Amino acid sequence: MTTLTRPPADPSDRYNRHPHRLRSWLLEGMPEGSGKRQGPHGQPQANHTPQPWWKVMCLTGVDYFSTLGYQPAIAALAAGMVSPLATVILVAVTLLGALPVYRRVAAESPRGEGSIAMLERLLPRWGGKLFVLALLGFAATDFMITITLSAADASAHAIENPFAPDFLHGQEVAITLALIAGLGIVFLRGFKEAINVAVALVAVFLLLNAVVVLVGLAHVLSEAHVVTDWWAALNQQHGNPLVMIGIALLVFPKLALGLSGFETGVAVMPQIQGGPEDTEAKPDGRIRGAHKLLTTAALIMSAFLIASSFITTFLIPAAEFQPGGKANGRALAFLAHQYLGDGFGTVYDLSTIAILWFAGASAMAGLLNLVPRYLPRFGMAPAWTRAVRPLVLVFTAVAFLITVVFEADVEAQGGAYATGVLVLMTSASIAVTLSARRKQQRGRTAAFGAIAVVFTYTTVANVVERPDGLKIAAMFILGIVAVSFVSRARRSFELRATHIRLDERAVEFMAASEEGPIRLIAHEPKRLSAARYRAKLEHAQLANHLPADSDVIFIEILVDDSSDFEQELLVTGKVRHGFRILEVHSNNVPNTLAAVLLHLRDVTGLMPHIYFRWTEGNPLTNLTRFLLFGEGEIAPVTREVLREAEPDVTRRPWVHVG
């Protein structure tokens, strides 16, 4: 059996034909086989050793835990006096809903593919691809707003610090842009030792938050009237406790920012150290580590969310949460300055600024994981999107635009962030429900279905309340879809095979043609009668001047899923009605024919010739059939793919049409 691990002419080669220093730097590290690309978290890097789960938890925790910098203030502003009750409901949804869902996702996607890949497997062909593109739009919303919102809140902590120079006030946009630019520079230079940095940041940040929360609880206990005052005001405003709970249920979707981090937690799974018994097919140790990561992070965050919600509601006047107030976007920082002094408060601000900035790094890593994993493989992104640095520049530019449009306002971006988070969680709950149903696990199907209903309600309620999030996500989706299909059309004439193999009989066919040339006749696999093969041979002899004594082989391409772009190919040799046939299952016809021809040329050293007859029908219709279904006008497209892949005409396989 022969193998070719790389197509004869990789599409990315055209970027290297004319070496340029800037281009070489931008495309450094771009993999040769786009079908194998998985992004920074897709597989452990050659210079990186998998780490214990608690260290990897800190990498995803810079996103999840950093929301403590702004979540309590946003919750108080959105839910008012019922914020503590709504937070309790949020924690219940986290522990009883999101955590079980993502533990299941981790078990079914241990290589960091996440719920999007689960749905891709459950929903094949074009419908599945379009659904994935839509989810990528929401994921882009989630991660991009994480970058801009975190940087905006970091700038708020910097400006509101009492030691901040006066000239910084009113410069929120400029400071936010500077933080985002710094983040982009880090990724352009290379994102190394991220886990060690994350461990230090998370440890310091959680320790400082624990101090603030404990001091806040001590003040609540020593000033018990704040609790009775809150309860009296709550009763006066809403009366019946059942009404309070109902209101909390209605407003808790506004607190959905506290659910962020689970998707990133699954994405970093390949960085988790597995057990000695782990195999690539069955990484049980890694899955156990991911379960510990998700559970521990959820418990830590839940405790902080409940405690911070109560103390900020009890101890901070409601007016301070409003825009322009000292607690707006920084409730715990307000308490740190008020009860522990400006020195400690400044240390807290610096820690919050650092972890919020690094939360953007976690989100950027998530984007660099998602985009190369899907879009190039779908043919829906240019080849350069397999490289990190060009993507960093694109994402940084988009983050700049979002920051300017929203004027670095934390509250204004909260709706878009929550929408992205909730849609991904809803899709994950639907994915695990469908998975459990397929495996006939009735109890789990019902439980996951109930969770999916809760997340669907939360998502719809959030969208109705804050439609700006859906609008932003829709813009991302439209942009991704438009760019994707333009890119797919432009890349239509590329070789798409990532790996080609010939079975033993196919090798025998090639060995019988050792004196060459190799003559192939393209044949439709739907017409398999002996008469049809004889007619095709006679046509090639008459119309294409094929010598009567030629040693010919028929080649048939069976199109399985035309929505796929890249694929490994197995060339199978068969004998039917006395004729030798090469059969290939693929996602399209002309690109596959071209790849096989070049492969045969390289492994045999002989020049292949292929014989076609013209396809009937309207050229525009045939072009559409080619773009969508991998068929259409086969002969000229095959020739064009060969021309793109092999610039040397003397080494290019021959195409005969009659």
XYZ file of C-alpha atoms in Angstrom:
658
model
C 0.000 0.000 0.000
C 1.461 3.376 -0.945
C 0.983 6.592 0.935
C 1.351 10.285 0.315
C 1.114 12.385 3.448
C 0.933 15.694 1.638
C -0.714 16.751 -1.619
C 1.769 17.259 -4.451
C 1.166 21.002 -4.304
C -0.132 22.372 -1.021
C -2.388 25.416 -1.453
C -0.347 27.336 1.087
C 2.725 27.003 -1.161
C 1.643 29.976 -3.217
C 2.336 32.170 -0.191
C 5.946 30.939 -0.171
C 6.828 31.142 -3.859
C 8.065 34.705 -3.452
C 9.811 34.892 -0.056
C 9.239 38.122 1.810
C 10.472 38.867 5.322
C 7.174 40.268 6.626
C 5.139 37.521 4.984
C 7.453 34.829 6.353
C 7.122 36.283 9.847
C 3.325 36.494 9.629
C 2.955 32.939 8.341
C 5.550 31.403 10.663
C 4.297 28.106 12.054
C 1.526 27.687 9.504
C 0.939 23.931 9.181
C 1.209 22.255 5.799
C -1.877 20.069 6.084
C -4.891 22.217 6.789
C -6.976 19.191 7.526
C -4.872 18.509 10.598
C -4.993 22.023 12.042
C -6.513 22.240 15.532
C -5.443 25.589 16.938
C -3.328 26.453 19.975
C -5.380 24.246 22.318
C -6.129 21.530 19.798
C -3.146 19.433 20.784
C -0.195 19.916 23.132
C 2.589 21.815 21.440
C 5.946 20.164 20.894
C 7.567 22.381 23.544
C 4.702 22.062 26.019
C 4.128 19.371 28.608
C 0.548 18.701 29.772
C -0.108 20.146 33.212
C -2.107 19.044 36.298
C -5.789 19.861 36.045
C -5.681 22.551 38.746
C -3.082 24.516 36.794
C -5.092 24.271 33.594
C -8.131 25.402 35.608
C -6.322 28.686 36.159
C -5.908 29.115 32.400
C -9.662 28.961 31.882
C -10.151 30.670 35.260
C -8.671 33.951 34.083
C -11.859 34.226 32.022
C -14.299 32.654 34.489
C -12.998 34.102 37.775
C -12.218 37.535 36.336
C -15.954 38.203 35.985
C -15.889 38.910 39.732
C -14.329 42.208 38.706
C -17.615 43.392 37.192
C -20.337 40.735 37.735
C -21.554 41.916 41.191
C -21.955 45.495 39.951
C -23.762 44.437 36.776
C -26.027 42.141 38.819
C -26.899 44.918 41.270
C -27.600 47.353 38.466
C -29.706 44.861 36.494
C -31.643 43.163 39.297
C -31.621 45.775 42.059
C -32.623 44.519 45.506
C -33.492 41.037 44.204
C -29.908 40.582 42.981
C -28.984 38.137 45.812
C -32.023 35.949 45.116
C -31.367 36.026 41.379
C -27.718 35.121 42.052
C -28.805 32.077 44.083
C -30.879 30.960 41.094
C -27.895 31.582 38.826
C -25.717 29.383 41.027
C -28.372 26.640 40.980
C -28.429 26.780 37.180
C -24.617 26.629 37.179
C -24.299 23.598 39.453
C -27.394 21.685 38.339
C -27.403 22.690 34.671
C -24.188 23.985 33.115
C -21.857 21.729 35.129
C -23.534 18.376 34.231
C -23.841 19.452 30.592
C -20.168 20.337 30.206
C -18.994 17.288 32.123
C -20.795 15.291 29.421
C -19.299 17.482 26.684
C -15.823 16.877 28.131
C -16.392 13.123 28.116
C -17.467 13.150 24.458
C -14.899 15.631 23.131
C -11.676 14.956 25.075
C -9.520 16.602 22.408
C -11.053 20.017 23.063
C -13.538 20.001 20.182
C -16.404 21.163 22.403
C -20.142 21.163 21.846
C -19.879 22.700 18.362
C -18.051 19.600 17.119
C -20.671 17.370 18.771
C -23.426 19.148 16.853
C -21.390 19.000 13.659
C -21.261 15.211 13.996
C -24.979 15.020 14.779
C -25.971 17.372 11.933
C -23.968 16.455 8.798
C -23.862 17.981 5.308
C -24.690 21.585 4.416
C -27.295 21.977 7.158
C -24.715 21.037 9.743
C -22.097 23.349 8.223
C -24.472 26.332 8.254
C -25.447 25.562 11.837
C -21.786 25.439 12.832
C -21.170 28.780 11.104
C -24.032 30.316 13.088
C -22.634 28.917 16.338
C -19.200 30.235 15.402
C -20.821 33.649 15.073
C -22.119 33.438 18.623
C -18.779 32.045 19.825
C -17.018 34.962 18.148
C -19.436 37.300 19.924
C -18.656 35.630 23.250
C -14.880 35.708 22.863
C -14.594 39.109 21.186
C -16.811 40.792 23.772
C -14.803 39.034 26.495
C -11.722 40.814 25.150
C -13.343 44.243 24.848
C -15.507 44.072 27.979
C -12.645 42.832 30.171
C -10.317 45.518 28.848
C -13.013 48.170 29.370
C -13.537 47.080 32.965
C -9.776 47.022 33.537
C -9.643 50.652 32.366
C -12.515 51.503 34.753
C -10.543 50.040 37.667
C -7.492 52.055 36.630
C -9.360 55.360 36.262
C -11.410 55.049 39.467
C -8.341 54.362 41.595
C -7.777 57.394 43.885
C -4.090 57.521 42.924
C -4.841 57.652 39.188
C -3.719 60.914 37.515
C -6.538 63.314 36.667
C -5.714 63.297 32.958
C -6.805 59.645 32.744
C -10.431 60.531 33.497
C -12.473 60.509 30.318
C -9.827 58.423 28.526
C -11.568 55.073 28.949
C -11.553 54.349 25.204
C -7.865 55.174 24.789
C -6.843 53.047 27.787
C -8.992 50.138 26.604
C -7.495 50.334 23.110
C -3.994 50.352 24.629
C -4.777 47.219 26.673
C -6.162 45.438 23.602
C -3.118 46.476 21.572
C -0.872 45.091 24.307
C -2.779 41.827 24.173
C -2.310 41.649 20.413
C 1.433 42.287 20.778
C 1.731 39.415 23.268
C 0.153 37.007 20.785
C 2.218 38.326 17.885
C 5.362 37.573 19.863
C 4.120 34.148 20.959
C 1.836 32.995 23.743
C 4.206 30.932 25.911
C 4.134 29.972 29.573
C 0.487 31.038 29.666
C -0.474 28.488 32.303
C 2.198 29.592 34.789
C 1.172 33.231 34.395
C -2.495 32.269 34.787
C -1.780 30.309 37.993
C -0.081 33.326 39.576
C -2.809 35.758 38.522
C -5.676 33.531 39.645
C -4.060 32.713 43.003
C -3.455 36.383 43.851
C -6.861 37.514 42.563
C -8.859 34.870 44.440
C -6.886 35.518 47.631
C -7.596 39.263 47.464
C -11.265 38.612 46.707
C -11.475 36.230 49.661
C -10.104 38.981 51.913
C -12.610 41.531 50.583
C -15.535 39.098 50.911
C -14.595 38.074 54.472
C -14.176 41.697 55.528
C -17.498 42.519 53.872
C -19.247 39.659 55.683
C -17.734 40.848 58.964
C -19.183 44.313 58.387
C -22.578 42.818 57.551
C -22.517 40.849 60.843
C -21.430 43.886 62.836
C -24.012 46.117 61.145
C -26.957 43.730 61.111
C -29.354 46.571 60.359
C -28.203 46.549 56.706
C -29.791 43.110 56.317
C -33.044 44.101 58.020
C -33.138 47.352 56.039
C -32.716 45.406 52.793
C -35.398 42.872 53.743
C -37.821 45.621 54.807
C -37.298 47.516 51.550
C -37.702 44.297 49.574
C -40.970 43.473 51.358
C -42.238 46.993 50.924
C -41.495 46.919 47.209
C -42.549 43.356 46.345
C -44.446 41.979 49.354
C -45.070 38.224 49.037
C -41.887 36.049 49.091
C -43.280 34.049 46.160
C -43.455 37.270 44.168
C -39.807 37.952 45.056
C -38.798 34.513 43.825
C -40.825 35.020 40.640
C -39.115 38.330 39.998
C -35.724 36.739 40.679
C -36.525 34.044 38.108
C -37.428 36.705 35.580
C -34.337 38.848 36.100
C -31.697 36.144 36.593
C -31.002 35.934 32.814
C -29.515 39.422 33.193
C -26.872 37.843 35.427
C -25.810 35.316 32.791
C -22.271 36.733 32.678
C -21.625 34.579 35.743
C -21.983 31.467 33.543
C -19.004 32.224 31.309
C -15.952 29.998 31.184
C -17.357 26.504 30.617
C -16.737 26.444 26.854
C -13.142 27.560 27.403
C -12.779 24.899 30.094
C -13.505 22.209 27.509
C -11.320 23.848 24.851
C -8.179 23.583 27.023
C -8.650 19.844 27.718
C -5.653 18.723 25.608
C -3.438 20.669 28.020
C -4.575 18.492 30.967
C -2.197 15.812 32.174
C -3.788 12.398 31.771
C -3.148 9.111 33.537
C -0.494 6.522 32.628
C -3.203 4.279 31.184
C -4.466 6.953 28.773
C -4.497 6.286 25.041
C -5.404 8.585 22.174
C -8.637 6.655 21.683
C -9.490 6.446 25.397
C -8.007 9.340 27.447
C -9.878 8.519 30.679
C -7.351 10.282 32.907
C -7.656 13.489 30.928
C -11.452 13.314 31.136
C -11.295 12.828 34.914
C -9.011 15.844 35.153
C -11.433 17.918 33.079
C -14.300 16.884 35.348
C -12.289 18.005 38.399
C -11.438 21.262 36.639
C -15.053 22.066 35.768
C -16.454 21.059 39.153
C -13.850 22.908 41.225
C -14.116 26.074 39.142
C -17.922 26.022 39.364
C -17.879 25.553 43.169
C -15.325 28.316 43.740
C -17.155 30.732 41.479
C -20.552 29.888 42.968
C -19.334 30.641 46.487
C -17.862 33.972 45.423
C -20.935 34.933 43.394
C -23.360 34.387 46.275
C -21.173 36.050 48.901
C -20.265 39.044 46.726
C -23.877 39.565 45.667
C -25.086 39.761 49.264
C -22.331 42.025 50.610
C -22.405 44.449 47.686
C -26.204 44.733 47.877
C -26.125 45.240 51.656
C -23.142 47.587 51.907
C -23.167 49.743 48.755
C -25.800 52.460 48.155
C -27.855 51.762 45.028
C -26.881 55.128 43.518
C -23.220 54.070 43.383
C -24.061 51.298 40.899
C -25.496 53.742 38.374
C -23.389 55.055 35.471
C -20.895 57.515 36.900
C -21.103 55.951 40.379
C -17.969 54.768 42.156
C -19.178 51.138 42.248
C -20.287 51.011 38.615
C -18.487 48.030 37.075
C -16.285 47.621 40.173
C -18.380 46.755 43.232
C -15.803 44.638 45.095
C -13.093 47.187 44.342
C -15.343 49.829 45.923
C -15.549 47.747 49.119
C -11.795 47.082 49.067
C -11.061 50.825 49.086
C -13.804 51.644 51.579
C -13.033 49.026 54.229
C -9.358 48.138 53.684
C -7.903 51.464 52.616
C -6.610 52.892 49.365
C -3.332 50.964 49.629
C -5.012 47.566 49.679
C -7.623 48.861 47.240
C -4.878 49.810 44.797
C -3.313 46.351 45.064
C -6.773 44.900 44.410
C -7.212 47.202 41.402
C -3.843 46.170 39.959
C -4.680 42.478 40.419
C -8.097 42.998 38.805
C -6.610 44.917 35.884
C -4.064 42.141 35.309
C -6.551 39.261 35.394
C -9.121 41.128 33.282
C -6.431 41.833 30.715
C -5.357 38.176 30.791
C -9.003 37.113 30.461
C -8.769 38.705 27.043
C -5.773 36.458 26.401
C -7.869 33.400 27.260
C -10.585 34.598 24.872
C -8.048 35.282 22.123
C -6.683 31.763 22.574
C -10.247 30.461 22.261
C -10.706 32.290 18.966
C -7.373 31.001 17.684
C -8.577 27.527 18.606
C -12.002 27.757 16.933
C -11.324 29.510 13.629
C -8.456 27.268 12.353
C -10.320 24.184 13.565
C -13.389 24.743 11.400
C -13.218 27.402 8.690
C -10.122 26.253 6.727
C -11.343 22.650 6.934
C -14.689 23.794 5.511
C -12.824 25.689 2.767
C -14.442 28.805 4.214
C -11.334 30.778 5.105
C -8.163 31.681 3.212
C -5.146 29.439 3.721
C -3.393 32.104 5.814
C -5.987 31.686 8.595
C -4.083 28.564 9.624
C -1.351 30.900 10.885
C -1.686 32.603 14.266
C -0.330 36.086 13.594
C -2.645 37.162 10.737
C -5.629 36.049 12.821
C -4.343 38.019 15.807
C -4.229 41.156 13.661
C -7.771 40.562 12.411
C -9.182 39.915 15.891
C -7.352 42.918 17.333
C -8.787 45.176 14.637
C -12.315 43.873 15.323
C -11.805 44.458 19.061
C -10.722 48.033 18.315
C -13.902 48.598 16.319
C -16.161 47.166 19.037
C -14.452 49.283 21.704
C -14.933 52.483 19.725
C -18.563 51.681 18.883
C -19.447 50.897 22.525
C -17.189 53.645 23.888
C -15.602 51.147 26.290
C -18.851 50.899 28.279
C -18.993 47.700 30.380
C -22.776 47.705 30.879
C -23.461 48.364 27.181
C -21.469 45.265 26.208
C -22.996 43.002 28.860
C -25.999 42.040 26.721
C -23.867 40.927 23.789
C -21.558 38.952 26.080
C -24.468 37.215 27.806
C -26.058 36.361 24.453
C -22.901 34.663 23.196
C -22.421 32.725 26.438
C -26.052 31.597 26.644
C -26.339 30.493 23.016
C -23.227 28.329 23.370
C -24.593 26.820 26.576
C -27.957 26.208 24.947
C -26.288 24.490 21.992
C -24.203 22.377 24.405
C -27.302 21.281 26.322
C -29.054 20.387 23.062
C -25.973 18.472 21.890
C -25.771 16.335 25.031
C -29.548 15.753 24.925
C -29.322 14.456 21.368
C -26.275 12.378 22.275
C -28.050 10.783 25.245
C -31.098 10.103 23.094
C -28.980 8.456 20.401
C -27.478 6.190 23.057
C -30.994 5.427 24.367
C -30.298 6.836 27.835
C -33.851 7.870 28.684
C -33.224 9.283 32.149
C -30.313 11.427 31.015
C -32.183 12.479 27.895
C -35.028 13.811 30.050
C -32.648 15.547 32.477
C -30.552 17.170 29.768
C -33.725 18.108 27.897
C -34.991 19.945 30.973
C -31.668 21.787 31.240
C -31.910 22.688 27.544
C -35.368 24.172 28.186
C -33.972 26.298 31.048
C -31.099 27.595 28.916
C -33.421 28.232 25.993
C -35.703 30.305 28.237
C -32.707 32.173 29.646
C -31.378 32.902 26.173
C -34.738 34.092 24.825
C -35.355 36.247 27.915
C -31.917 37.816 27.595
C -32.418 38.517 23.890
C -35.836 40.095 24.484
C -34.478 42.238 27.307
C -31.247 43.186 25.541
C -31.614 42.651 21.784
C -28.325 44.430 21.088
C -26.535 41.158 21.863
C -28.445 39.332 19.149
C -27.814 42.191 16.721
C -24.079 42.011 17.330
C -24.106 38.223 17.027
C -26.106 38.525 13.796
C -23.446 40.860 12.413
C -20.745 38.339 13.287
C -22.769 35.516 11.726
C -23.442 37.467 8.519
C -19.786 38.430 8.312
C -18.594 34.854 8.860
C -21.100 33.399 6.375
C -20.320 36.013 3.704
C -16.555 35.646 4.074
C -16.912 31.865 4.256
C -18.769 31.455 0.982
C -16.595 33.963 -0.859
C -13.550 32.080 0.403
C -15.079 28.727 -0.535
C -15.697 29.979 -4.076
C -12.163 31.369 -4.362
C -10.611 28.151 -3.033
C -12.728 25.898 -5.225
C -9.822 25.145 -7.556
C -7.427 24.040 -4.806
C -6.342 20.492 -4.157
C -8.359 19.274 -1.184
C -6.848 15.890 -0.379
C -4.911 15.914 2.886
C -3.743 12.316 2.516
C -3.970 9.735 -0.323
C -3.631 5.955 -0.108
C -3.839 3.201 -2.743
C -5.051 -0.234 -1.706
C -3.191 -3.358 -2.840
C -5.265 -3.957 -5.966
C -4.881 -0.326 -7.067
C -1.128 -0.703 -6.634
C -1.268 -3.815 -8.817
C -3.068 -1.820 -11.522
C -0.279 0.778 -11.447
C 2.423 -1.893 -11.554
C 0.832 -3.369 -14.693
C 1.238 0.037 -16.355
C 4.942 0.285 -15.524
C 5.913 1.205 -19.077
C 3.301 3.984 -19.162
C 1.674 6.204 -19.822
C -1.167 5.729 -17.306
C -4.453 6.138 -19.185
C -7.603 6.762 -17.144
C -11.181 7.175 -18.361
C -13.504 9.192 -16.125
C -16.754 7.309 -15.620
C -20.032 8.084 -13.842
C -20.440 5.643 -10.929
C -24.239 5.571 -11.352
C -24.020 3.772 -14.721
C -22.376 0.418 -14.057
C -23.566 -1.816 -16.883
C -21.036 -3.565 -19.124
C -22.550 -1.780 -22.139
C -21.922 1.586 -20.536
C -18.255 0.823 -19.922
C -17.804 -0.377 -23.506
C -19.541 2.755 -24.844
C -17.290 4.992 -22.751
C -14.178 3.195 -24.022
C -15.321 3.445 -27.651
C -16.053 7.155 -27.243
C -12.550 7.771 -25.879
C -11.041 5.858 -28.800
C -13.071 7.776 -31.410
C -13.434 11.295 -29.976
C -10.182 11.512 -28.015
C -8.023 9.444 -30.364
C -7.200 6.915 -27.663
C -5.124 4.125 -29.286
C -7.129 0.922 -29.629
C -4.439 -1.195 -27.962
C -4.134 1.135 -24.949
C -4.033 -0.273 -21.442
C -6.848 1.742 -19.829
C -8.282 1.997 -16.324
C -11.620 3.551 -15.447
C -11.794 5.957 -12.509
C -15.013 6.669 -10.594
C -15.571 9.288 -7.899
C -18.453 8.679 -5.492
C -19.521 11.943 -3.855
C -20.526 11.365 -0.222
C -20.794 14.730 1.571
C -20.157 17.609 -0.807
C -20.235 20.135 2.046
C -16.855 18.842 3.272
C -13.843 20.594 1.782
C -10.815 18.599 2.877
C -10.643 14.847 3.078
C -8.341 11.843 3.209
C -8.697 9.695 0.098
C -8.536 5.929 -0.298
C -8.161 4.748 -3.907
C -9.645 1.259 -4.205
C -8.981 -1.086 -7.107
C -11.897 -3.141 -8.462
C -12.710 -5.306 -11.467
C -16.172 -5.035 -12.971
C -17.315 -6.695 -16.232
C -13.657 -7.381 -16.960
C -12.683 -3.705 -16.721
C -10.217 -2.396 -14.146
C -11.599 0.453 -12.054
C -10.191 2.866 -9.501
C -12.937 3.879 -7.069
C -12.660 6.851 -4.695
C -15.148 8.133 -2.130
C -14.811 11.891 -1.855
C -16.578 15.212 -1.382
C -16.223 16.357 -5.003
C -15.246 15.044 -8.420
C -12.794 17.345 -10.270
C -10.533 18.224 -7.320
C -10.312 14.564 -6.375
C -9.437 13.536 -9.926
C -6.671 16.133 -10.033
C -5.261 15.024 -6.665
C -5.260 11.367 -7.699
C -3.594 12.147 -11.035
C -0.789 14.065 -9.336
C -0.406 11.320 -6.751
C -0.102 8.636 -9.436
C 2.472 10.747 -11.247
C 4.564 11.095 -8.103
C 4.442 7.483 -6.895
C 4.951 5.858 -10.309
C 7.067 8.405 -12.132
C 4.728 8.048 -15.142
C 2.618 10.773 -16.709
C -1.142 10.131 -16.324
C -3.608 10.905 -19.114
C -7.334 11.230 -18.329
C -10.159 11.123 -20.895
C -13.521 12.912 -20.553
C -16.559 13.712 -22.628
C -18.141 17.151 -22.458
C -20.888 17.662 -19.888
C -24.260 18.773 -21.175
C -26.169 21.670 -19.572
C -26.015 25.393 -18.859
C -22.506 26.528 -17.755
C -23.895 28.595 -14.840
C -25.961 25.650 -13.659
C -22.940 23.385 -13.876
C -20.850 25.910 -11.916
C -23.487 26.004 -9.157
C -23.598 22.203 -9.089
C -19.818 22.166 -8.704
C -19.752 24.710 -5.861
C -22.595 23.101 -3.907
C -22.542 19.430 -4.875
C -18.987 18.789 -6.124
C -20.096 17.875 -9.642
C -20.932 19.979 -12.717
C -18.549 20.640 -15.616
C -15.913 18.088 -14.628
C -13.338 18.215 -17.432
C -12.444 21.947 -17.519
C -12.499 22.215 -13.716
C -10.157 19.243 -13.373
C -7.809 20.862 -15.838
C -7.977 24.190 -13.924
C -7.208 22.505 -10.608
C -4.200 20.821 -12.204
C -3.047 24.147 -13.655
C -3.267 25.816 -10.224
C -1.470 22.945 -8.492
C 1.292 22.309 -11.050
C 2.672 25.466 -12.743
C 5.180 23.435 -14.811
C 3.242 22.395 -17.907
C 5.731 19.628 -18.686
C 4.908 17.931 -15.373
C 1.175 18.460 -15.556
C -1.038 15.404 -16.233
C -2.838 15.467 -19.571
C -6.579 16.126 -19.854
C -8.371 14.958 -23.035
C -11.972 15.986 -23.778
C -14.135 14.948 -26.661
